[in-house]
Coordinates of N, CA and C in Angstrom, one line a residue:
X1 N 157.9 74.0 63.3 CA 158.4 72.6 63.2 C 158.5 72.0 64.6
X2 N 158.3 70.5 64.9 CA 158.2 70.2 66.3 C 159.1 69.6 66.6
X3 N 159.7 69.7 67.5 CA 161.6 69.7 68.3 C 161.9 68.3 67.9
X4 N 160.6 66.9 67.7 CA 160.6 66.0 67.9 C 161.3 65.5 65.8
X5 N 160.1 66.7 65.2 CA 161.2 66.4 63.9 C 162.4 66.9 63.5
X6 N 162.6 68.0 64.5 CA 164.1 68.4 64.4 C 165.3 67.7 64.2
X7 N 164.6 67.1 65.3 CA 165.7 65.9 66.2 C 165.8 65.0 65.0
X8 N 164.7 64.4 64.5 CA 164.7 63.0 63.6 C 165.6 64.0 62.1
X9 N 165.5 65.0 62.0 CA 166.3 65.4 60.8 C 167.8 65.4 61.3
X10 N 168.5 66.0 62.4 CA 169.3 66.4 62.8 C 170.0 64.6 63.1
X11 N 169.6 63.6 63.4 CA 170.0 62.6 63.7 C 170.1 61.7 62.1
X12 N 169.5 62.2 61.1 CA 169.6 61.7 60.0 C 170.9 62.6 59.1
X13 N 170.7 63.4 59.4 CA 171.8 64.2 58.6 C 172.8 64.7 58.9
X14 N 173.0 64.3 60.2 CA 174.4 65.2 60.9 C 174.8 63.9 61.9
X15 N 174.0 63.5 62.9 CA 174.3 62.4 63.4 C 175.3 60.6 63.0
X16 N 174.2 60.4 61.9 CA 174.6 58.8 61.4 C 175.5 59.3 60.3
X17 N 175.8 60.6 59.6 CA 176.9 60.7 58.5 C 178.0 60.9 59.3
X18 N 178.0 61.5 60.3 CA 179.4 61.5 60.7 C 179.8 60.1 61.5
X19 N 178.8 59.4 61.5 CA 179.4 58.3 62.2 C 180.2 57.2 61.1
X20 N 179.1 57.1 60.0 CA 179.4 56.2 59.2 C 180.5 57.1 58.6
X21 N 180.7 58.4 59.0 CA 182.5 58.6 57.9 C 183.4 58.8 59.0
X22 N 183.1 59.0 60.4 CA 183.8 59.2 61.2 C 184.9 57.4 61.4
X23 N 184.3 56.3 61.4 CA 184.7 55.6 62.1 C 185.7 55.0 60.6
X24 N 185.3 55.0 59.5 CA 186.1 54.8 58.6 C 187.6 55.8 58.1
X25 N 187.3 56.8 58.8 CA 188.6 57.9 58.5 C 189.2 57.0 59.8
X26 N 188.9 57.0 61.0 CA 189.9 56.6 62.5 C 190.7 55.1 61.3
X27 N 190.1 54.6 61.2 CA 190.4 52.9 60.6 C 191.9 53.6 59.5
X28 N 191.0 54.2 58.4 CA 192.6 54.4 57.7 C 193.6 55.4 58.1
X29 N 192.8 56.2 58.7 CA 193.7 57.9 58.9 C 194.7 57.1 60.0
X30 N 194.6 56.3 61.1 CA 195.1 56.1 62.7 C 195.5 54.4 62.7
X31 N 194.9 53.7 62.1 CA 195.0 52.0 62.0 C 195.4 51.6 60.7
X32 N 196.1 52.0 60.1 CA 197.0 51.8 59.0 C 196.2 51.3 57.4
X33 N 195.2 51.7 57.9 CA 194.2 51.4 56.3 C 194.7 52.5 55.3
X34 N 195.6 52.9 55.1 CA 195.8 53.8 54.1 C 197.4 53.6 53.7
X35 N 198.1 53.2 54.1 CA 199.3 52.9 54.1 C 198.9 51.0 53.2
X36 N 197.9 50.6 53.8 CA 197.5 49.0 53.4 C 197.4 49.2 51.8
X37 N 195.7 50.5 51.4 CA 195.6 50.2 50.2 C 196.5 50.5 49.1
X38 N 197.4 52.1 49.7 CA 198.3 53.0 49.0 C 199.4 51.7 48.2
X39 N 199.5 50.8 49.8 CA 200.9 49.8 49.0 C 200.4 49.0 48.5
X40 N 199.1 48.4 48.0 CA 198.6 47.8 47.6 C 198.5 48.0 45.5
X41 N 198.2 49.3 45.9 CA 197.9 49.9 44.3 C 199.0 50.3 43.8
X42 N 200.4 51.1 44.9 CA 201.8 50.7 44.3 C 202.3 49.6 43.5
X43 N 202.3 48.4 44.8 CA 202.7 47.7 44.2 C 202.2 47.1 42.7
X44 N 200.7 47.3 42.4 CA 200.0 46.7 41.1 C 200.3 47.6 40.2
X45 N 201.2 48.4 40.3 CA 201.4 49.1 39.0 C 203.0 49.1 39.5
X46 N 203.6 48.2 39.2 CA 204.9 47.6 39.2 C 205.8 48.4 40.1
X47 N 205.3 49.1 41.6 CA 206.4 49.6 42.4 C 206.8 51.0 41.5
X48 N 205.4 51.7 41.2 CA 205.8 53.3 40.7 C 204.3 53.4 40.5
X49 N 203.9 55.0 40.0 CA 203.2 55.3 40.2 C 202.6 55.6 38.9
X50 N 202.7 54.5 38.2 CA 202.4 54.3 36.2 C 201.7 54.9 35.9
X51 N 200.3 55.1 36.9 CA 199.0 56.0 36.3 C 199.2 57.5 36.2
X52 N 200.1 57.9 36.8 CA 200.1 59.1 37.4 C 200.1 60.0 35.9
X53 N 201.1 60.0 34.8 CA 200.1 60.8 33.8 C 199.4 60.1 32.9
X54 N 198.6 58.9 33.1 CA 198.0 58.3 32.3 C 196.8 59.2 31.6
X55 N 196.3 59.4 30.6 CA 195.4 60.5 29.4 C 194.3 60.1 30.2
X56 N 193.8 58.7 31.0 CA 192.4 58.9 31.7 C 192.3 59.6 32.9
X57 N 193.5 58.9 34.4 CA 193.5 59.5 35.2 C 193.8 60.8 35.8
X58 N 194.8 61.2 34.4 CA 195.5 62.7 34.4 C 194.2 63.8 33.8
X59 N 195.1 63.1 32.6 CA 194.2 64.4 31.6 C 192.2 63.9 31.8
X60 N 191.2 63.0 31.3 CA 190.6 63.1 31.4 C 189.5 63.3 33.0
X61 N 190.4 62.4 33.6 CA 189.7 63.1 34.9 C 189.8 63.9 35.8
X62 N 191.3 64.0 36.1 CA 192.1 65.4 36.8 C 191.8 66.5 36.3
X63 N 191.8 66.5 34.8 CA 192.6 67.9 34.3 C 190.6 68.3 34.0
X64 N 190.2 67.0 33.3 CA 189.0 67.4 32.6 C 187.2 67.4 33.8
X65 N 188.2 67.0 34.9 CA 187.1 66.8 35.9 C 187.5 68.1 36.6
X66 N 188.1 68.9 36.7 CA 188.4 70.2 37.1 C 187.1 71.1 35.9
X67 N 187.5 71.2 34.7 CA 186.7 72.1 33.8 C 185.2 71.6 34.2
X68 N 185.1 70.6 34.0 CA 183.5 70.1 34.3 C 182.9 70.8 36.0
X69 N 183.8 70.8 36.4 CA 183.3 71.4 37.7 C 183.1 72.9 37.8
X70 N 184.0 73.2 37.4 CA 183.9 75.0 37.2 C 183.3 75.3 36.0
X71 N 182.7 74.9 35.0 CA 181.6 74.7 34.1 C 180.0 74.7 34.5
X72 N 179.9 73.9 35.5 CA 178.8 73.7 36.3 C 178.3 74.7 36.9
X73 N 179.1 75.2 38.1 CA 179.6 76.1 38.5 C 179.0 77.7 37.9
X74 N 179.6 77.7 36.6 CA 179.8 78.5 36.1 C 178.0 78.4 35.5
X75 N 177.2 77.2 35.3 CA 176.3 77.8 34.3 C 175.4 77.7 35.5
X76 N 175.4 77.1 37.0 CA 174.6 77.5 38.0 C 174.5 78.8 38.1
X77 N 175.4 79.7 38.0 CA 175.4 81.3 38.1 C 174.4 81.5 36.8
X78 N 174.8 81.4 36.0 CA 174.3 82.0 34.3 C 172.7 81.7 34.7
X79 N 172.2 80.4 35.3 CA 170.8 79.9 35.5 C 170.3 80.8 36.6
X80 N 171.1 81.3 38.2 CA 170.4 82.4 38.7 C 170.1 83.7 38.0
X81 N 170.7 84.4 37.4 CA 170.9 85.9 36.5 C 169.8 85.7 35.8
X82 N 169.6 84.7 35.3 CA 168.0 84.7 34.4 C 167.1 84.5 35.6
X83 N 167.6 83.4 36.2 CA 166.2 83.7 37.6 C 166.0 84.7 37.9
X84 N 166.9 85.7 37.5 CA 167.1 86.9 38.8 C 166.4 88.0 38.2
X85 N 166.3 88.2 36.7 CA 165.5 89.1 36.1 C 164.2 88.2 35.2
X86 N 164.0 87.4 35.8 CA 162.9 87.2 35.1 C 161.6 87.2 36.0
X87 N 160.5 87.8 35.2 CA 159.2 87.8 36.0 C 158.5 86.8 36.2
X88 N 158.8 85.8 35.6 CA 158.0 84.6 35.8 C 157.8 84.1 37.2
X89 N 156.8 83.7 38.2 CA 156.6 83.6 39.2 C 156.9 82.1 39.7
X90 N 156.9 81.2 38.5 CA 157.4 80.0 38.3 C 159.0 79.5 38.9
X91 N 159.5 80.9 38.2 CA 161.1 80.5 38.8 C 161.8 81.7 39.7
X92 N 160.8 82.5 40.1 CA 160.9 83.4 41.2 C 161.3 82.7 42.0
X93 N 160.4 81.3 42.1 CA 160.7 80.4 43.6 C 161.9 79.9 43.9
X94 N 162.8 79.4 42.1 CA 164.0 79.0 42.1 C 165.4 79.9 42.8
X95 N 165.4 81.2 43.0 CA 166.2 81.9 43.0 C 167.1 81.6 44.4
X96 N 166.6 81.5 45.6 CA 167.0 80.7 47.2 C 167.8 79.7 46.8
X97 N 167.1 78.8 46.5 CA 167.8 77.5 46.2 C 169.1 77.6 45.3
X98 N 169.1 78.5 44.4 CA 169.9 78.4 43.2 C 171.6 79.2 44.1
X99 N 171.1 80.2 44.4 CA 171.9 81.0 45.8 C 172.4 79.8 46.3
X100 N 171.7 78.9 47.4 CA 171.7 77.8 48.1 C 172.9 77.4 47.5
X101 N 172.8 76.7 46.3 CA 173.7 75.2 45.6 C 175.3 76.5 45.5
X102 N 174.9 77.3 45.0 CA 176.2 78.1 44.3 C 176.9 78.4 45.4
X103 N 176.7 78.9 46.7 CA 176.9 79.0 48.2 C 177.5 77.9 48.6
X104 N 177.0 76.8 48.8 CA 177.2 75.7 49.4 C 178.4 74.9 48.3
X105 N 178.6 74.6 47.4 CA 179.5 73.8 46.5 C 180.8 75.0 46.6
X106 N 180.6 76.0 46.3 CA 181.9 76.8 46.1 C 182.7 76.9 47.9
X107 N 181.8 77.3 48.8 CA 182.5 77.4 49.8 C 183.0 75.9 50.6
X108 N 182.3 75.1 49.8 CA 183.0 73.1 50.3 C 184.5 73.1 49.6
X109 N 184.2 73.5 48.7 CA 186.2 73.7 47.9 C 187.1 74.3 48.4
X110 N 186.4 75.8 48.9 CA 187.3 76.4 49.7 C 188.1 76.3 50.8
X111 N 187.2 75.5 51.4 CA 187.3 75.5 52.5 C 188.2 74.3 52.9
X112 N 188.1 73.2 51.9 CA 189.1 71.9 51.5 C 190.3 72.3 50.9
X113 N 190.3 73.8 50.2 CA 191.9 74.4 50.0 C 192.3 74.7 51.1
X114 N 191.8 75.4 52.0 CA 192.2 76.2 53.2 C 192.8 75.2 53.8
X115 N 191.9 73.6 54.3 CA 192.4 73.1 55.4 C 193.4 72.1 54.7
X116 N 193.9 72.2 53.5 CA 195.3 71.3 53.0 C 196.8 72.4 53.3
X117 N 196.2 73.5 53.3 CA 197.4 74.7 53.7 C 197.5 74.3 54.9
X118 N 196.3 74.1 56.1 CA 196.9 73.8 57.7 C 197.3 73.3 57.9
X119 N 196.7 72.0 57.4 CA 197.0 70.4 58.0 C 198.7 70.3 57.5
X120 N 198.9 70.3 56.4 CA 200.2 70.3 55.8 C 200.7 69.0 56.3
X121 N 199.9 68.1 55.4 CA 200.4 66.5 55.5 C 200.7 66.6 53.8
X122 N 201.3 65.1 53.6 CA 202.1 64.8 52.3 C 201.0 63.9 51.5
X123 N 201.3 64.0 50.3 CA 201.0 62.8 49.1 C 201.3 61.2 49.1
X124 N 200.9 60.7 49.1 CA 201.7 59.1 49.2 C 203.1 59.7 48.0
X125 N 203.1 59.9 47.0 CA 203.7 60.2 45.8 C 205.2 61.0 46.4
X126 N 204.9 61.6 48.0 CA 206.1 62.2 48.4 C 206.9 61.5 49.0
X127 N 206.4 60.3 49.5 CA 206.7 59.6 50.8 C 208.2 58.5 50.2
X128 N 208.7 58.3 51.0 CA 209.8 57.3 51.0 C 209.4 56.2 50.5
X129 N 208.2 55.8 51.1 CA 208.4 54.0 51.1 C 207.2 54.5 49.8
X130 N 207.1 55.2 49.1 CA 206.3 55.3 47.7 C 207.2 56.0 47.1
X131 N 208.3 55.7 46.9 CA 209.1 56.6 45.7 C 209.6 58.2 46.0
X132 N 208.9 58.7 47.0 CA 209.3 59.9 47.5 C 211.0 60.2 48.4
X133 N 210.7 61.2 48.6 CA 211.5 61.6 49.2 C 211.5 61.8 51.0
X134 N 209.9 62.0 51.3 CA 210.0 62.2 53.0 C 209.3 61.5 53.5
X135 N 209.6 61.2 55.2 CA 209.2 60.3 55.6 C 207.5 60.6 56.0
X136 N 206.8 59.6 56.7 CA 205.5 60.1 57.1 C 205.4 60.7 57.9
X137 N 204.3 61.6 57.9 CA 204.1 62.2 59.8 C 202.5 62.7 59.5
X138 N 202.1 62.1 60.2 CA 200.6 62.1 61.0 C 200.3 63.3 60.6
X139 N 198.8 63.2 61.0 CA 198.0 64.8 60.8 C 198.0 65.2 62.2
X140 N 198.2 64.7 63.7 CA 198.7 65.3 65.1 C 199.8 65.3 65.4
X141 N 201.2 64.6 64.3 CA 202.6 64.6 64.8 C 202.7 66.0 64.3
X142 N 204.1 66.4 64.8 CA 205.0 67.4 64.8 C 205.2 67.2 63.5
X143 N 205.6 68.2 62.4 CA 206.5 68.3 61.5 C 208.0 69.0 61.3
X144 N 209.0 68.3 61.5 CA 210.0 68.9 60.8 C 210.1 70.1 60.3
X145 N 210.7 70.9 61.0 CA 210.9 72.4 60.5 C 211.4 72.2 58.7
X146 N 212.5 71.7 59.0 CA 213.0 71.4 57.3 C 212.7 70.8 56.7
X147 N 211.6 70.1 56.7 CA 210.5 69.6 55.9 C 210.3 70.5 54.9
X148 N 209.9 70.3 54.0 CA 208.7 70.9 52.5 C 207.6 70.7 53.2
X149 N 206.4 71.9 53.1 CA 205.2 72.0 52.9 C 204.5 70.9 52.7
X150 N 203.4 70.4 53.0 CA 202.6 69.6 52.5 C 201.7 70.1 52.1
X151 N 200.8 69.7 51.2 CA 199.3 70.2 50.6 C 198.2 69.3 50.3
X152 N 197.9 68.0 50.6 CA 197.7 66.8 49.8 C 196.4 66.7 51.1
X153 N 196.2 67.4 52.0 CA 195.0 67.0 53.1 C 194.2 67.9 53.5
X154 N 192.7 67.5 53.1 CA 192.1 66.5 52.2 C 192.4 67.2 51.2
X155 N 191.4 66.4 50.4 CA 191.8 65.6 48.8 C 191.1 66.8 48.3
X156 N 192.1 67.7 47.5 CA 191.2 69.0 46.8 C 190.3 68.4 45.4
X157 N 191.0 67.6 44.8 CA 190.2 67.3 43.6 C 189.2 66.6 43.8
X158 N 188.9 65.7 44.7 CA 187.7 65.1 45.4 C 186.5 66.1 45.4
X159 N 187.0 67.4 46.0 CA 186.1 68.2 46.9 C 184.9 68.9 45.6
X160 N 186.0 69.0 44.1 CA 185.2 69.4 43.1 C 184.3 68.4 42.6
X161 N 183.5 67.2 43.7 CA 182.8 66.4 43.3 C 181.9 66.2 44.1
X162 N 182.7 65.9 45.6 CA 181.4 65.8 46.4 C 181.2 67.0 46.9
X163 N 181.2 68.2 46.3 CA 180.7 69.5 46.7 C 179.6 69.4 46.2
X164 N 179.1 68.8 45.3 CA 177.7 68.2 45.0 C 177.0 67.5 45.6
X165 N 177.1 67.1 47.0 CA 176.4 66.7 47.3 C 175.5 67.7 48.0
X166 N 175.7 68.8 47.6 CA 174.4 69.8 48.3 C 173.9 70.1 47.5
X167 N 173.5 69.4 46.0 CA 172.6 69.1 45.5 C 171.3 68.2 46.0
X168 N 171.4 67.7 47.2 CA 171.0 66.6 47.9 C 169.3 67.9 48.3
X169 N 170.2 68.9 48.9 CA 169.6 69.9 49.6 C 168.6 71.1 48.7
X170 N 169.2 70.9 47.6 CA 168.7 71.7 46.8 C 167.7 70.7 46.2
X171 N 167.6 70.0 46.0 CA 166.3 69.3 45.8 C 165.2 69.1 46.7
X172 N 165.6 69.3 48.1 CA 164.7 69.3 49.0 C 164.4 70.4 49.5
X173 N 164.4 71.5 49.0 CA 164.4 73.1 49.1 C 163.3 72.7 47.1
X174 N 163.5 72.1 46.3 CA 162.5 72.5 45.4 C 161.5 71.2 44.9
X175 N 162.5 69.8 44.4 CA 162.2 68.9 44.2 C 162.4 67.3 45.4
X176 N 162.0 67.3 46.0 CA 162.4 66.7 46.6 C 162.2 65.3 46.7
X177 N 161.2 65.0 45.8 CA 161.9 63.1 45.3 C 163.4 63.0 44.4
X178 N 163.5 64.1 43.8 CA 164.8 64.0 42.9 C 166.6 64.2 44.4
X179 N 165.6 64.4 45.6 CA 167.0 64.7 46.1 C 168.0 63.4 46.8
X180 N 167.8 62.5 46.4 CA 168.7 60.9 46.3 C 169.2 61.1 44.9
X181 N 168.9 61.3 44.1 CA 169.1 61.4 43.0 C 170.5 62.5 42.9
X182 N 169.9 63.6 43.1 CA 171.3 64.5 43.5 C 172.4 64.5 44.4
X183 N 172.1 63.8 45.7 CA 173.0 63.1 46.7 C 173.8 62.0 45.5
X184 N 173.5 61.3 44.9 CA 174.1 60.0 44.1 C 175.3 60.8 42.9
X185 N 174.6 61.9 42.4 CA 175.7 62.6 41.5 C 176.7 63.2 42.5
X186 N 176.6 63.9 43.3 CA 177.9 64.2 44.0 C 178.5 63.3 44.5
X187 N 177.7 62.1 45.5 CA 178.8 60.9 45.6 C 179.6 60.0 45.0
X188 N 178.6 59.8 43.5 CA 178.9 59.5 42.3 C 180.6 60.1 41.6
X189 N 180.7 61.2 41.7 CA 181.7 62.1 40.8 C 182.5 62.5 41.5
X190 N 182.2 62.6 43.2 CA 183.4 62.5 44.1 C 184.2 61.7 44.1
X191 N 183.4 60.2 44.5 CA 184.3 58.7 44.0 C 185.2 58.7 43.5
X192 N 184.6 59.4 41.7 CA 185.9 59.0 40.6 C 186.7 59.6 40.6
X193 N 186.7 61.2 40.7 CA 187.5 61.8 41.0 C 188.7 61.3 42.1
X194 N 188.3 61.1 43.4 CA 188.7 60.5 45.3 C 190.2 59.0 44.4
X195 N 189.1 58.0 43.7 CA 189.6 56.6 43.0 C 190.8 57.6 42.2
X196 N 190.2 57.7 41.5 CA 191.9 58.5 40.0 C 192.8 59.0 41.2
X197 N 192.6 59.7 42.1 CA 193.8 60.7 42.4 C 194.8 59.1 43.1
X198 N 194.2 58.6 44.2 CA 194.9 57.7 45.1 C 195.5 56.4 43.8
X199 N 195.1 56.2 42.7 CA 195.6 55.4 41.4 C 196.8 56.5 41.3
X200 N 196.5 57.6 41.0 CA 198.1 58.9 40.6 C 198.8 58.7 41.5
X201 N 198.8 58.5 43.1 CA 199.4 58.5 44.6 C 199.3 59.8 44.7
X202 N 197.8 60.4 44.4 CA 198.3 61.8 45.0 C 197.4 62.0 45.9
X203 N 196.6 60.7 47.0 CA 195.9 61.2 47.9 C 195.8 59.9 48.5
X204 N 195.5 59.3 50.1 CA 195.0 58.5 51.1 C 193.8 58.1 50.5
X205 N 193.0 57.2 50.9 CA 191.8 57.0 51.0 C 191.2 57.7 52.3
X206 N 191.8 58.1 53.3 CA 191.4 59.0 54.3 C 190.9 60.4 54.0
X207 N 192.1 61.0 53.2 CA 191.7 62.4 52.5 C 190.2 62.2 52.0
X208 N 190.0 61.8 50.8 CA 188.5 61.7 50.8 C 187.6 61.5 51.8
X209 N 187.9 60.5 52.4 CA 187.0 60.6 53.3 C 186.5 62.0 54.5
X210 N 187.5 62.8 54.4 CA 187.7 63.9 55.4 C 187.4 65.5 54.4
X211 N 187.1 64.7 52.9 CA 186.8 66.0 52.2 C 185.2 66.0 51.6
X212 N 184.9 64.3 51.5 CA 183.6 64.4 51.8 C 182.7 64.7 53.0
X213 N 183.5 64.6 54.2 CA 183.3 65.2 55.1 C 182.8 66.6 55.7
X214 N 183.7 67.2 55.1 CA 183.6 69.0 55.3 C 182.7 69.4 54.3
X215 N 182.5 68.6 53.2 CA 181.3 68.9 51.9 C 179.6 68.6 52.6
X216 N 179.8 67.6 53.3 CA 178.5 67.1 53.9 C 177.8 68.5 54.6
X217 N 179.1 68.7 55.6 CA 178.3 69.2 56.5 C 178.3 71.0 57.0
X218 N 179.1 71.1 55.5 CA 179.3 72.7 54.7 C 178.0 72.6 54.1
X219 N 177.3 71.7 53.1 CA 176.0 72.0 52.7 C 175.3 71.7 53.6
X220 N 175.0 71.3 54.3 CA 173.8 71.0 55.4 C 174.2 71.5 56.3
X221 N 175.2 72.8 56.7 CA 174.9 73.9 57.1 C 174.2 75.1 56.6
X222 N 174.8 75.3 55.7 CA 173.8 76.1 54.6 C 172.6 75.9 54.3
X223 N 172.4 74.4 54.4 CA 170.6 74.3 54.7 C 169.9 74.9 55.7
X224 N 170.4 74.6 56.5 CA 169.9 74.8 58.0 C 169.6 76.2 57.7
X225 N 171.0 76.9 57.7 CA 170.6 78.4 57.5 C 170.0 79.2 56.4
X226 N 169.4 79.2 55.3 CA 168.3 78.7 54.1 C 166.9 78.5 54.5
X227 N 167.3 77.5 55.6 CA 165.5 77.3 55.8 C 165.1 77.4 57.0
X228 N 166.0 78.2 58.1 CA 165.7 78.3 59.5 C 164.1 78.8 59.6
X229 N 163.8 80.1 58.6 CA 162.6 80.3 59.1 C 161.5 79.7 58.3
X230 N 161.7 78.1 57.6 CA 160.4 77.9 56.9 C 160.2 75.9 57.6
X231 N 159.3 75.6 57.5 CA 159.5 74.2 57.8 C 159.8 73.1 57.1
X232 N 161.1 73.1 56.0 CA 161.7 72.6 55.5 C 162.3 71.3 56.3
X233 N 163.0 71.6 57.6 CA 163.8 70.8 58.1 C 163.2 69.1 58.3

């Protein structure tokens, strides 16, 4: 591969994504865009947080977009195991790739549980000036020893959506006009998921943006390492 298309891959996939999510996390995470829309959607649901067990944004998409993801999940494995004993030479080829997606979506989740245990920021839903109980504090302020735990940073239920977008990657490892197509489903399903939670107050518009973040660039690292020795990039 020649350093010169390296570069043109590496500036398209690692470069301009973190810019275009980098500069919109600084805006809400640091310049009060998140605090804007949070009180915004408070207040439209009469100064409480009315959606929060609503049958769509609870149960059907919280509770039921959880199953759909570990369903998926669950039948990407079922679809390697047949790759994996079958002699067909057809879907021999599939087996990398299928590794690839199962690799890359499970360990974007993980790794969005992990960093809501560090960060240990709050919910709008916890906060004072949203009905809660504590005050704010930053993702580089100090917390309060006697503070409660936080868990709400980034957005874990987000993460079981746009962990799909390394489907993006896996289409370019087999199919690769269909991989806009598979980029659109994970951004697609992240969205609704990202939308319902901050409708419940149980996430920033920031969080998302900081969990589609670590999904991006969790699967297109696992690209990278997938296709180091072929010229894929």
């Amino acid at each position: 591969m020649l350093h010169s298309d390296k570069s043109k891959f590496i500036k398209h996939h690692l470069v301009l994504p973190l810019i275009a999510l980098t500069l919109p996390f600084l805006y809400f995470m640091f310049l009060g865009g998140d605090s804007f829309v949070a009180t915004k959607i408070y207040a439209l649901q009469g100064g409480e947080w009315a959606l929060n067990d609503h049958w769509v944004t609870n149960n059907l998409i919280h509770k039921g977009g959880k199953y759909l993801s570990t369903l998926t999940v669950v039948a990407a494995i079922i679809l390697y195991m047949y790759l994996l004993v079958s002699s067909n030479d057809q879907y021999i080829k599939w087996r990398k790739p299928f590794v690839y997606l199962i690799l890359a979506s499970l360990t974007s989740a993980t790794l969005v549980s992990l960093l809501k245990i560090i960060t240990n920021m709050d919910c709008p839903w916890n906060l004072i000036q949203f009905g809660g109980d504590r005050p704010f504090v930053g993702l580089i302020e100090m917390r309060p020893r006697e503070m409660e735990n936080g868990k709400c940073f980034p957005a874990g239920h987000a993460s079981s959506g746009y962990a799909w977008v390394s489907l993006y990657f896996f289409f370019r490892m087999t199919i690769p006009k269909y991989r806009w197509l598979g980029l659109s489903c994970g951004l697609f399903t992240g969205l609704i998921f990202g939308i319902s939670q901050q409708l419940r107050g149980a996430h920033f518009v920031s969080h998302d943006i900081a969990t589609l973040s670590v999904c991006w660039i969790t699967a297109l690292l696992f690209y990278i390492a997938f296709t180091k020795n072929t010229n894929r990039l």
